[in-house]
Tab-separated table of C-alpha atoms in Angstrom:
chain	number	residue	atom	x	y	z
R	7	MET	CA	32.972	-61.417	-59.925
R	8	SER	CA	29.747	-60.019	-61.685
R	9	GLN	CA	29.181	-58.013	-58.400
R	10	TRP	CA	32.375	-56.188	-59.054
R	11	GLU	CA	33.692	-53.962	-61.906
R	12	VAL	CA	37.300	-53.924	-62.560
R	13	VAL	CA	38.868	-50.571	-63.618
R	14	ILE	CA	42.410	-50.583	-65.214
R	15	GLY	CA	44.584	-47.829	-66.542
R	16	LEU	CA	48.085	-48.445	-67.916
R	17	GLU	CA	51.236	-46.379	-67.928
R	18	THR	CA	53.799	-47.485	-70.609
R	19	HIS	CA	57.476	-46.549	-71.009
R	20	ALA	CA	58.422	-46.900	-74.682
R	21	GLN	CA	62.280	-46.513	-75.169
R	22	LEU	CA	62.632	-44.407	-78.174
R	23	ARG	CA	64.920	-45.715	-81.102
R	24	THR	CA	67.627	-42.839	-81.087
R	25	LYS	CA	71.182	-43.501	-81.448
R	26	SER	CA	72.048	-41.020	-78.699
R	27	LYS	CA	70.368	-40.247	-75.407
R	28	ILE	CA	67.648	-37.395	-74.847
R	29	PHE	CA	69.787	-34.889	-73.460
R	30	SER	CA	73.371	-35.945	-74.321
R	31	GLY	CA	75.486	-37.612	-77.133
R	32	SER	CA	75.987	-40.851	-75.231
R	33	SER	CA	75.113	-44.183	-77.102
R	34	THR	CA	71.806	-45.870	-76.208
R	35	ALA	CA	73.074	-49.164	-77.590
R	36	PHE	CA	72.120	-52.111	-75.300
R	37	GLY	CA	74.540	-54.489	-73.710
R	38	ALA	CA	77.646	-52.405	-73.059
R	39	ASP	CA	79.829	-52.791	-69.910
R	40	PRO	CA	78.602	-50.879	-66.947
R	41	ASN	CA	79.061	-47.176	-67.112
R	42	VAL	CA	80.920	-46.869	-70.395
R	43	GLN	CA	77.879	-45.007	-71.921
R	44	ALA	CA	77.510	-42.363	-69.343
R	45	ASN	CA	79.194	-38.969	-70.121
R	46	ALA	CA	79.320	-35.771	-68.020
R	47	VAL	CA	75.658	-34.788	-68.689
R	48	ASP	CA	74.348	-38.356	-67.771
R	49	ILE	CA	76.258	-38.432	-64.324
R	50	ALA	CA	75.346	-34.751	-63.541
R	51	LEU	CA	78.712	-33.217	-63.253
R	52	PRO	CA	78.624	-29.623	-62.203
R	53	GLY	CA	78.328	-27.011	-64.821
R	54	VAL	CA	76.997	-29.422	-67.656
R	55	LEU	CA	73.750	-28.485	-69.525
R	56	PRO	CA	71.261	-30.835	-71.193
R	57	VAL	CA	70.459	-30.448	-75.178
R	58	LEU	CA	67.238	-31.830	-76.324
R	59	ASN	CA	67.611	-34.517	-78.954
R	60	ARG	CA	65.512	-33.645	-82.166
R	61	GLU	CA	64.828	-37.242	-83.033
R	62	ALA	CA	63.242	-37.966	-79.674
R	63	VAL	CA	60.861	-35.222	-80.400
R	64	VAL	CA	60.225	-36.604	-83.997
R	65	CYS	CA	59.331	-39.939	-82.397
R	66	ALA	CA	56.775	-38.181	-80.097
R	67	ILE	CA	55.194	-36.336	-83.024
R	68	LYS	CA	54.915	-39.704	-84.974
R	69	PHE	CA	53.116	-41.309	-82.028
R	70	GLY	CA	50.716	-38.314	-81.552
R	71	LEU	CA	49.750	-38.361	-85.264
R	72	ALA	CA	49.398	-42.377	-85.156
R	73	VAL	CA	46.928	-42.156	-82.312
R	74	GLY	CA	44.930	-38.909	-83.471
R	75	ALA	CA	46.139	-36.874	-80.542
R	76	THR	CA	46.786	-33.163	-80.278
R	77	ILE	CA	50.361	-32.284	-80.652
R	78	ALA	CA	51.185	-29.409	-78.345
R	79	PRO	CA	52.583	-26.427	-80.187
R	80	ARG	CA	54.389	-25.386	-76.986
R	81	SER	CA	55.247	-27.961	-74.303
R	82	VAL	CA	57.586	-27.585	-71.262
R	83	PHE	CA	60.121	-29.766	-69.465
R	84	ALA	CA	60.017	-30.162	-65.790
R	85	ARG	CA	62.269	-31.620	-62.965
R	86	LYS	CA	60.707	-34.310	-61.115
R	87	ASN	CA	62.488	-34.549	-57.834
R	88	TYR	CA	62.930	-37.662	-55.866
R	89	PHE	CA	65.936	-39.622	-54.388
R	90	TYR	CA	66.802	-42.872	-55.933
R	91	PRO	CA	70.455	-44.363	-55.826
R	92	ASP	CA	70.658	-44.474	-59.831
R	93	LEU	CA	69.236	-41.023	-60.378
R	94	PRO	CA	72.502	-39.090	-60.565
R	95	LYS	CA	70.979	-35.496	-60.583
R	96	GLY	CA	68.395	-36.114	-57.681
R	97	TYR	CA	65.759	-35.500	-60.265
R	98	GLN	CA	64.288	-36.763	-63.507
R	99	ILE	CA	63.718	-34.428	-66.464
R	100	SER	CA	60.276	-35.013	-67.475
R	101	GLN	CA	57.023	-33.246	-68.776
R	102	PHE	CA	54.149	-32.614	-66.262
R	103	GLU	CA	51.878	-29.717	-66.843
R	104	VAL	CA	52.127	-29.397	-70.659
R	105	PRO	CA	52.908	-32.822	-72.315
R	106	VAL	CA	53.933	-33.050	-76.020
R	107	VAL	CA	51.124	-35.359	-77.006
R	108	GLN	CA	47.609	-34.829	-75.515
R	109	GLY	CA	44.640	-37.094	-75.836
R	110	GLY	CA	43.893	-39.434	-78.671
R	111	GLY	CA	43.092	-43.135	-78.503
R	112	LEU	CA	43.794	-46.552	-79.515
R	113	ALA	CA	41.424	-49.106	-81.140
R	114	ILE	CA	41.723	-52.691	-79.847
R	115	LYS	CA	40.056	-55.878	-80.453
R	116	VAL	CA	39.316	-58.288	-77.541
R	117	GLY	CA	38.760	-62.061	-77.631
R	118	ALA	CA	39.475	-63.016	-81.180
R	119	ALA	CA	43.215	-63.001	-81.369
R	120	ASN	CA	43.693	-66.773	-82.363
R	121	ASP	CA	40.222	-67.701	-83.580
R	122	PRO	CA	38.998	-66.537	-86.810
R	123	ASN	CA	35.519	-67.865	-86.155
R	124	ALA	CA	35.196	-66.024	-82.801
R	125	THR	CA	33.439	-62.655	-82.518
R	126	ALA	CA	36.011	-59.867	-81.523
R	127	ILE	CA	34.852	-57.089	-79.390
R	128	ASP	CA	35.939	-53.685	-80.683
R	129	LYS	CA	36.952	-51.087	-78.100
R	130	GLN	CA	38.477	-47.562	-78.113
R	131	VAL	CA	40.989	-46.939	-75.251
R	132	ARG	CA	41.391	-43.363	-74.656
R	133	LEU	CA	44.801	-41.876	-73.816
R	134	THR	CA	45.412	-39.094	-71.413
R	135	ARG	CA	48.786	-38.044	-72.680
R	136	ALA	CA	52.193	-39.064	-73.808
R	137	HIS	CA	55.206	-37.150	-72.620
R	138	LEU	CA	59.012	-37.347	-73.151
R	139	GLU	CA	61.175	-37.945	-70.287
R	140	GLU	CA	64.692	-39.542	-69.518
R	141	ASP	CA	65.263	-42.789	-68.055
R	142	ALA	CA	67.051	-43.520	-64.636
R	143	GLY	CA	70.076	-45.693	-64.379
R	144	LYS	CA	69.910	-49.331	-63.012
R	145	SER	CA	70.808	-50.770	-59.629
R	146	LEU	CA	72.679	-54.186	-59.598
R	147	HIS	CA	72.140	-56.378	-56.657
R	148	GLU	CA	74.160	-59.433	-57.653
R	149	ASP	CA	77.848	-60.298	-57.323
R	150	PHE	CA	78.610	-57.362	-55.067
R	151	HIS	CA	79.013	-59.192	-51.774
R	152	GLY	CA	76.011	-57.712	-50.060
R	153	ARG	CA	76.317	-54.340	-51.695
R	154	SER	CA	74.673	-52.752	-54.826
R	155	GLY	CA	76.172	-51.572	-57.940
R	156	ILE	CA	75.160	-48.655	-60.053
R	157	ASP	CA	75.146	-48.771	-63.850
R	158	LEU	CA	74.362	-45.405	-65.458
R	159	ASN	CA	74.323	-46.583	-69.204
R	160	ARG	CA	70.691	-46.311	-69.192
R	161	ALA	CA	70.485	-42.781	-67.460
R	162	GLY	CA	69.298	-40.309	-69.911
R	163	THR	CA	67.827	-42.877	-72.399
R	164	PRO	CA	64.888	-41.156	-74.139
R	165	LEU	CA	61.389	-42.554	-73.120
R	166	LEU	CA	57.774	-41.765	-74.218
R	167	GLU	CA	55.533	-42.419	-71.301
R	168	ILE	CA	52.058	-43.240	-72.708
R	169	VAL	CA	49.136	-43.061	-70.080
R	170	THR	CA	45.652	-44.139	-70.699
R	171	GLU	CA	42.265	-43.264	-69.178
R	172	PRO	CA	40.943	-45.856	-66.790
R	173	ASP	CA	38.955	-47.447	-69.692
R	174	MET	CA	39.754	-51.149	-69.398
R	175	ARG	CA	37.670	-53.621	-67.528
R	176	SER	CA	39.440	-56.810	-67.554
R	177	SER	CA	42.937	-58.295	-67.817
R	178	ALA	CA	42.126	-59.484	-71.326
R	179	GLU	CA	41.381	-55.829	-72.409
R	180	ALA	CA	44.679	-54.693	-70.779
R	181	VAL	CA	46.634	-57.217	-72.568
R	182	ALA	CA	44.785	-56.407	-75.865
R	183	TYR	CA	45.594	-52.775	-75.399
R	184	ALA	CA	49.402	-53.428	-74.442
R	185	ARG	CA	49.740	-55.727	-77.544
R	186	ALA	CA	48.217	-53.262	-79.858
R	187	LEU	CA	50.428	-50.419	-78.444
R	188	HIS	CA	53.486	-52.680	-78.685
R	189	ALA	CA	52.646	-53.408	-82.330
R	190	LEU	CA	52.052	-49.711	-83.157
R	191	VAL	CA	55.307	-48.315	-81.707
R	192	GLN	CA	57.253	-50.856	-83.667
R	193	TRP	CA	55.163	-50.299	-86.807
R	194	ILE	CA	55.921	-46.547	-86.766
R	195	GLY	CA	59.518	-47.210	-85.922
R	196	ILE	CA	59.898	-45.195	-82.599
R	197	CYS	CA	60.656	-48.400	-80.377
R	198	ASP	CA	62.170	-51.781	-80.879
R	199	GLY	CA	59.608	-53.197	-78.583
R	200	ASN	CA	62.179	-55.589	-76.925
R	201	MET	CA	60.428	-56.374	-73.579
R	202	GLN	CA	63.414	-58.572	-72.307
R	203	GLU	CA	65.770	-55.495	-72.644
R	204	GLY	CA	63.354	-53.158	-71.076
R	205	SER	CA	62.471	-51.200	-74.155
R	206	PHE	CA	58.753	-51.536	-73.605
R	207	ARG	CA	57.491	-51.938	-69.996
R	208	CYS	CA	53.970	-51.314	-68.409
R	209	ASP	CA	52.616	-50.286	-65.110
R	210	ALA	CA	49.061	-51.234	-64.427
R	211	ASN	CA	46.787	-49.034	-62.186
R	212	VAL	CA	44.193	-51.487	-60.902
R	213	SER	CA	41.077	-51.060	-58.636
R	214	VAL	CA	37.764	-52.551	-58.212
R	215	ARG	CA	34.232	-51.089	-57.301
R	216	ARG	CA	30.561	-52.013	-57.199
R	217	PRO	CA	29.064	-51.503	-60.763
R	218	GLY	CA	28.246	-47.826	-61.241
R	219	GLY	CA	29.930	-46.847	-57.971
R	220	PRO	CA	32.817	-44.263	-57.373
R	221	LEU	CA	36.225	-45.487	-58.480
R	222	GLY	CA	37.999	-47.612	-55.831
R	223	THR	CA	41.575	-47.057	-54.474
R	224	ARG	CA	44.080	-48.107	-57.138
R	225	ARG	CA	47.240	-50.079	-56.628
R	226	GLU	CA	49.948	-49.657	-59.209
R	227	ILE	CA	51.614	-52.936	-60.429
R	228	LYS	CA	55.102	-51.829	-61.721
R	229	ASN	CA	57.471	-52.913	-64.674
R	230	LEU	CA	55.427	-55.608	-66.153
R	231	ASN	CA	57.544	-56.668	-69.249
R	232	SER	CA	55.611	-59.747	-70.357
R	233	PHE	CA	52.008	-59.894	-71.670
R	234	ARG	CA	51.400	-63.252	-69.828
R	235	PHE	CA	52.726	-61.761	-66.500
R	236	MET	CA	50.423	-58.721	-66.935
R	237	GLN	CA	47.447	-60.834	-67.190
R	238	GLN	CA	48.318	-63.133	-64.240
R	239	ALA	CA	49.314	-59.797	-62.114
R	240	ILE	CA	46.180	-58.034	-62.829
R	241	ASP	CA	44.035	-61.239	-62.147
R	242	PHE	CA	45.595	-61.839	-58.993
R	243	GLU	CA	45.452	-58.219	-57.906
R	244	VAL	CA	41.740	-58.123	-58.622
R	245	GLN	CA	40.984	-60.985	-56.636
R	246	TRP	CA	43.081	-59.817	-53.639
R	247	GLN	CA	41.338	-56.476	-53.733
R	248	ILE	CA	37.884	-58.078	-53.805
R	249	ASN	CA	38.868	-60.456	-50.867
R	250	GLU	CA	40.288	-57.483	-49.030
R	251	ILE	CA	37.087	-55.315	-49.372
R	252	THR	CA	34.764	-58.235	-48.715
R	253	GLU	CA	36.567	-58.945	-45.428
R	254	GLY	CA	36.060	-55.370	-44.317
R	255	ARG	CA	39.640	-54.007	-44.962
R	256	ALA	CA	40.277	-50.877	-46.784
R	257	ILE	CA	42.539	-50.786	-49.807
R	258	GLN	CA	45.753	-48.578	-49.280
R	259	GLN	CA	47.089	-46.857	-52.368
R	260	ALA	CA	50.450	-48.303	-53.036
R	261	THR	CA	52.975	-49.445	-55.607
R	262	VAL	CA	53.352	-53.316	-55.965
R	263	LEU	CA	55.528	-55.736	-57.722
R	264	PHE	CA	54.455	-58.920	-59.357
R	265	ASP	CA	56.515	-62.047	-58.584
R	266	PRO	CA	56.059	-64.547	-61.361
R	267	ASP	CA	57.450	-67.454	-59.257
R	268	THR	CA	54.423	-67.348	-56.839
R	269	GLY	CA	52.089	-65.521	-58.972
R	270	THR	CA	51.415	-62.989	-56.418
R	271	THR	CA	51.851	-59.187	-55.961
R	272	ARG	CA	53.483	-57.633	-53.001
R	273	ALA	CA	53.632	-53.913	-51.813
R	274	MET	CA	56.954	-52.069	-52.584
R	275	ARG	CA	55.989	-48.670	-51.146
R	276	SER	CA	53.026	-46.254	-50.505
R	277	LYS	CA	51.941	-44.671	-53.793
R	278	GLU	CA	53.166	-41.160	-54.370
R	279	ASP	CA	51.071	-38.462	-55.874
R	280	ALA	CA	52.387	-35.639	-58.060
R	281	HIS	CA	52.875	-33.250	-55.153
R	282	ASP	CA	55.243	-35.724	-53.583
R	283	TYR	CA	57.639	-35.253	-56.550
R	284	ARG	CA	57.973	-31.412	-56.136
R	285	TYR	CA	57.665	-30.665	-60.055
R	286	PHE	CA	58.959	-27.371	-61.293
R	287	PRO	CA	60.065	-26.170	-64.886
R	288	ASP	CA	63.563	-26.989	-65.770
R	289	PRO	CA	65.404	-23.657	-66.067
R	290	ASP	CA	68.152	-25.305	-68.251
R	291	LEU	CA	65.619	-26.138	-71.141
R	292	LEU	CA	63.687	-23.919	-73.248
R	293	PRO	CA	60.061	-24.678	-73.996
R	294	LEU	CA	59.701	-27.025	-76.824
R	295	GLU	CA	57.920	-25.505	-79.818
R	296	ILE	CA	56.417	-27.645	-82.647
R	297	GLY	CA	55.169	-25.869	-85.581
R	298	PRO	CA	52.619	-27.067	-88.340
R	299	ASP	CA	55.366	-27.279	-90.882
R	300	TRP	CA	57.429	-29.706	-88.752
R	301	ILE	CA	54.321	-31.927	-88.032
R	302	ALA	CA	53.561	-31.927	-91.790
R	303	GLU	CA	57.116	-32.910	-92.405
R	304	VAL	CA	57.035	-35.801	-90.189
R	305	LYS	CA	53.507	-36.926	-91.331
R	306	SER	CA	54.719	-37.084	-94.947
R	307	GLY	CA	57.399	-39.701	-93.856
R	308	MET	CA	55.081	-42.041	-91.895
R	309	PRO	CA	54.156	-45.430	-93.152
R	310	GLU	CA	50.569	-46.403	-93.838
R	311	LEU	CA	48.962	-47.307	-90.457
R	312	PRO	CA	47.575	-50.883	-89.595
R	313	GLN	CA	43.955	-50.064	-89.575
R	314	ALA	CA	44.130	-48.255	-92.992
R	315	MET	CA	46.229	-51.169	-94.340
R	316	GLN	CA	43.677	-53.841	-93.129
R	317	ALA	CA	40.781	-51.780	-94.808
R	318	ARG	CA	42.857	-51.656	-98.014
R	319	PHE	CA	43.711	-55.296	-97.983
R	320	HIS	CA	40.108	-56.128	-97.611
R	321	ALA	CA	38.975	-53.824	-100.352
R	322	GLU	CA	41.702	-54.738	-102.796
R	323	TYR	CA	42.348	-58.478	-102.192
R	324	GLY	CA	39.244	-59.632	-100.503
R	325	LEU	CA	40.953	-60.686	-97.338
R	326	SER	CA	38.681	-61.164	-94.362
R	327	ALA	CA	38.903	-58.948	-91.351
R	328	TYR	CA	40.692	-61.606	-89.446
R	329	ASP	CA	43.203	-62.410	-92.316
R	330	ALA	CA	43.850	-58.726	-92.745
R	331	THR	CA	44.471	-58.285	-89.068
R	332	ILE	CA	46.921	-61.188	-88.929
R	333	VAL	CA	48.990	-60.287	-91.841
R	334	THR	CA	49.376	-56.700	-90.402
R	335	ALA	CA	50.309	-57.843	-87.054
R	336	SER	CA	53.815	-56.276	-87.565
R	337	PHE	CA	55.235	-54.035	-90.106
R	338	SER	CA	57.607	-56.738	-91.200
R	339	MET	CA	54.854	-59.152	-91.811
R	340	ALA	CA	52.864	-56.802	-93.832
R	341	ASP	CA	55.804	-55.838	-95.921
R	342	TYR	CA	56.368	-59.625	-96.544
R	343	PHE	CA	52.727	-60.005	-97.655
R	344	VAL	CA	52.811	-56.983	-99.943
R	345	THR	CA	56.130	-57.971	-101.618
R	346	ALA	CA	54.843	-61.610	-102.221
R	347	VAL	CA	51.537	-60.224	-103.745
R	348	ALA	CA	53.425	-57.830	-105.981
R	349	SER	CA	55.548	-60.707	-107.185
R	350	ALA	CA	52.662	-63.416	-107.566
R	351	GLY	CA	49.779	-61.033	-108.416
R	352	ALA	CA	46.756	-59.820	-106.574
R	353	ALA	CA	44.698	-62.909	-107.774
R	354	ASN	CA	47.003	-64.906	-105.328
R	355	ALA	CA	46.638	-62.685	-102.383
R	356	LYS	CA	44.303	-65.013	-100.276
R	357	THR	CA	46.560	-67.944	-101.040
R	358	ILE	CA	49.667	-65.968	-100.001
R	359	ALA	CA	47.902	-64.858	-96.806
R	360	ASN	CA	46.937	-68.542	-95.980
R	361	TRP	CA	50.621	-69.664	-96.462
R	362	ILE	CA	52.011	-66.853	-94.320
R	363	MET	CA	49.512	-67.553	-91.570
R	364	GLY	CA	49.935	-71.361	-91.914
R	365	GLU	CA	53.039	-73.004	-93.038
R	366	LEU	CA	55.467	-70.032	-92.552
R	367	ALA	CA	54.105	-68.950	-89.345
R	368	ALA	CA	54.326	-72.507	-87.955
R	369	ARG	CA	57.991	-72.973	-89.065
R	370	LEU	CA	58.887	-69.366	-87.665
R	371	ASN	CA	57.279	-70.160	-84.345
R	372	LYS	CA	59.018	-73.469	-84.131
R	373	SER	CA	62.322	-71.920	-84.989
R	374	ASP	CA	61.742	-68.914	-82.568
R	375	MET	CA	62.494	-66.720	-85.638
R	376	PRO	CA	60.916	-63.218	-86.639
R	377	ILE	CA	59.634	-63.071	-90.188
R	378	GLU	CA	62.378	-60.716	-91.261
R	379	ALA	CA	64.866	-63.545	-90.658
R	380	SER	CA	62.855	-66.050	-92.714
R	381	PRO	CA	65.065	-68.312	-94.821
R	382	ILE	CA	62.205	-68.076	-97.631
R	383	ALA	CA	62.031	-64.753	-98.978
R	384	ALA	CA	58.685	-63.125	-100.046
R	385	ALA	CA	59.551	-63.542	-103.758
R	386	GLN	CA	60.386	-67.200	-103.211
R	387	LEU	CA	57.077	-67.869	-101.559
R	388	ALA	CA	55.426	-66.028	-104.245
R	389	GLY	CA	57.126	-68.207	-107.007
R	390	LEU	CA	55.879	-71.324	-104.898
R	391	ILE	CA	52.197	-69.820	-104.918
R	392	GLN	CA	52.333	-69.377	-108.617
R	393	ARG	CA	53.343	-73.043	-109.340
R	394	ILE	CA	50.222	-74.140	-107.177
R	395	ALA	CA	48.080	-71.712	-109.156
R	396	ASP	CA	49.108	-72.925	-112.552
R	397	ASN	CA	48.672	-76.515	-111.571
R	398	THR	CA	52.538	-77.241	-111.830
R	399	ILE	CA	52.369	-78.783	-108.362
R	400	SER	CA	49.702	-79.748	-105.954
R	401	ASN	CA	49.148	-78.365	-102.484
R	402	ASN	CA	50.700	-81.558	-100.870
R	403	ILE	CA	53.880	-81.350	-103.234
R	404	ALA	CA	54.058	-77.650	-102.536
R	405	LYS	CA	54.618	-78.470	-98.801
R	406	LYS	CA	57.570	-80.627	-99.850
R	407	VAL	CA	58.927	-77.707	-101.929
R	408	PHE	CA	58.388	-75.285	-99.088
R	409	GLU	CA	60.601	-77.752	-96.831
R	410	ALA	CA	63.331	-77.673	-99.343
R	411	LEU	CA	63.274	-73.953	-99.722
R	412	TRP	CA	63.447	-73.546	-96.049
R	413	ASN	CA	66.506	-75.760	-95.903
R	414	GLY	CA	68.152	-74.048	-98.488
R	415	GLU	CA	68.126	-76.925	-101.052
R	416	GLY	CA	67.433	-74.554	-103.987
R	417	SER	CA	67.004	-70.875	-104.690
R	418	SER	CA	63.515	-71.041	-106.279
R	419	ALA	CA	60.495	-73.385	-106.310
R	420	ASP	CA	61.017	-73.959	-109.983
R	421	GLU	CA	64.608	-75.076	-109.470
R	422	ILE	CA	63.556	-77.590	-106.656
R	423	ILE	CA	60.557	-78.885	-108.773
R	424	ASP	CA	62.939	-79.570	-111.643
R	425	LYS	CA	65.644	-81.111	-109.543
R	426	GLN	CA	63.369	-83.384	-107.702
R	427	GLY	CA	61.053	-84.282	-110.576
R	428	LEU	CA	57.927	-82.864	-108.763
R	429	LYS	CA	56.124	-81.571	-111.531
R	430	GLN	CA	52.365	-82.513	-111.263
R	431	ILE	CA	50.908	-85.137	-113.634
R	432	THR	CA	47.900	-83.650	-115.496
R	433	ASP	CA	47.763	-85.879	-118.638
R	434	SER	CA	44.469	-87.569	-118.428
R	435	GLY	CA	45.509	-90.488	-120.326
R	436	ALA	CA	48.446	-91.297	-117.951
R	437	ILE	CA	46.254	-90.733	-114.891
R	438	GLU	CA	43.400	-92.973	-116.459
R	439	LYS	CA	45.871	-95.899	-117.054
R	440	ILE	CA	47.045	-95.651	-113.255
R	441	ILE	CA	43.370	-95.622	-112.076
R	442	ASP	CA	42.603	-98.716	-114.155
R	443	GLU	CA	45.454	-100.419	-112.504
R	444	VAL	CA	44.430	-99.295	-108.953
R	445	LEU	CA	40.823	-100.513	-109.648
R	446	ALA	CA	42.169	-103.845	-110.795
R	447	THR	CA	44.104	-104.478	-107.682
R	448	ASN	CA	41.857	-102.995	-105.055
R	449	GLN	CA	38.635	-104.875	-106.034
R	450	LYS	CA	37.684	-105.144	-102.219
R	451	SER	CA	37.598	-101.299	-101.951
R	452	VAL	CA	35.611	-101.167	-105.322
R	453	GLU	CA	33.008	-103.441	-103.953
R	454	GLU	CA	32.682	-101.723	-100.610
R	455	PHE	CA	32.231	-98.457	-102.348
R	456	ARG	CA	29.519	-99.880	-104.436
R	457	SER	CA	27.901	-101.362	-101.410
R	458	GLY	CA	27.569	-97.725	-99.905
R	459	LYS	CA	30.811	-97.270	-98.062
R	460	GLU	CA	31.854	-93.961	-98.852
R	461	LYS	CA	35.308	-94.189	-97.047
R	462	ALA	CA	36.303	-96.950	-99.600
R	463	PHE	CA	36.244	-94.205	-102.330
R	464	ASN	CA	38.958	-92.133	-100.225
R	465	ALA	CA	41.008	-95.233	-99.996
R	466	LEU	CA	40.974	-95.752	-103.751
R	467	VAL	CA	41.976	-91.941	-104.154
R	468	GLY	CA	44.882	-92.464	-101.781
R	469	GLN	CA	46.019	-95.650	-103.820
R	470	ALA	CA	45.993	-93.551	-106.894
R	471	MET	CA	47.901	-90.716	-105.513
R	472	LYS	CA	50.317	-93.145	-103.903
R	473	ALA	CA	50.972	-94.822	-107.208
R	474	THR	CA	51.868	-91.482	-108.762
R	475	ARG	CA	53.932	-90.513	-105.789
R	476	GLY	CA	51.540	-87.729	-105.115
R	477	LYS	CA	52.259	-86.040	-108.405
R	478	ALA	CA	48.854	-86.549	-109.959
R	479	ASN	CA	46.370	-83.767	-110.070
R	480	PRO	CA	43.943	-84.742	-107.054
R	481	GLN	CA	40.923	-83.199	-108.671
R	482	GLN	CA	41.585	-85.134	-111.868
R	483	VAL	CA	42.044	-88.323	-109.979
R	484	THR	CA	38.779	-87.803	-108.084
R	485	ASP	CA	36.864	-86.873	-111.241
R	486	LEU	CA	38.248	-89.947	-113.317
R	487	LEU	CA	37.582	-92.496	-110.437
R	488	LYS	CA	33.927	-91.226	-110.125
R	489	LYS	CA	33.563	-91.654	-113.752
R	490	LYS	CA	35.094	-95.110	-113.752
R	491	LEU	CA	32.950	-96.143	-110.703
R	492	GLY	CA	29.803	-94.607	-112.275
R	493	ALA	CA	29.384	-92.212	-109.074
């Protein structure tokens, strides 16, 4: 593989979160019966005219601002002509020569997503453009007795197609970029990111070359709607192209599909170029003009972006780069963290981050649940953290309280602590009395410790904690034991 350099560029279709379609008033809600959300404009009846959805343009402006791109003061819609059964007009309204968003870039981290001790590689992926367009309908091939059905509910759904430069050099980089873009479009509220419903889908342009040589012939892997499948598809395609070239066969430009059942790609059609589509300006739509005032208005309503928030969490709360990245993995998680910190105080920010990344994340993953659906609200977690901080309960007891909160056994940590009698024992006299009893009944462990066996000390701590049903302050138990044993 070191004899070859992989070159990858991604094209991503992000379905925009508008209530109606880009050029008509039809609903964009997912899951309706076939063809009930397709009006005269969507099915291209004679005499109908498209009307641009303003909110779709706002979404494009938000994206352009988020990636540091140039927002075109004047962009043009075009007709992209090609035949497809679920394309009612025989053309797709898109943007070609002058897209609404031009340039920009997205910073990614490669190689340290799940390991706080690993060194992440920082990389900037350049964006070529992002343009507005309408989606096509959907062909249905099942339950029609050898025929295909056409569902036009999706026809006219607003899309932002985001195109990168060929800057990625491995499947890992491509997946890191796709994940970062997926998080960003959800963060700024322009796409719900639901890959199963087709709201976020990627096409990967893949080629290989000798290091430093000219770009190779690319093949485009279409409609990747899973990060895992994206990595598998690119890795297979790269090896397939290397094998073909090594065996003396030329790569033919083509569009291919990935089959997750076999883990292979297969050619779907020879790849078209722009001239094959016969683009020309749409005579029914005026040029889209975006002035500075409109951009300023949109910018004023945008949330703080992830990178800026990560830097602030590091400066204000002392979070490590890794912790700050994890708690800003989604807008919902960042909001949960901020709400909890506001309730428990900045001094507890690191502990809150640890619990979100640890106990809470584990339970959410096990339940296949997003953080916004967590049974434990941010304020409830904050209350639990405060009781740890003021030594009302130990970390071990806190896990029991967390479990009770998760199961709805109380409305707050305080209620559960009182109801179940979990308050930590901090009275030195009471703890000392228990330790004396433990030492008296565990003489063998005492003798083993005094003979140099350190593990015996841990056994004595365990016995003391067991005697208090875990409610003694662990540090006090350790300190008093050492004092008693002369350690």
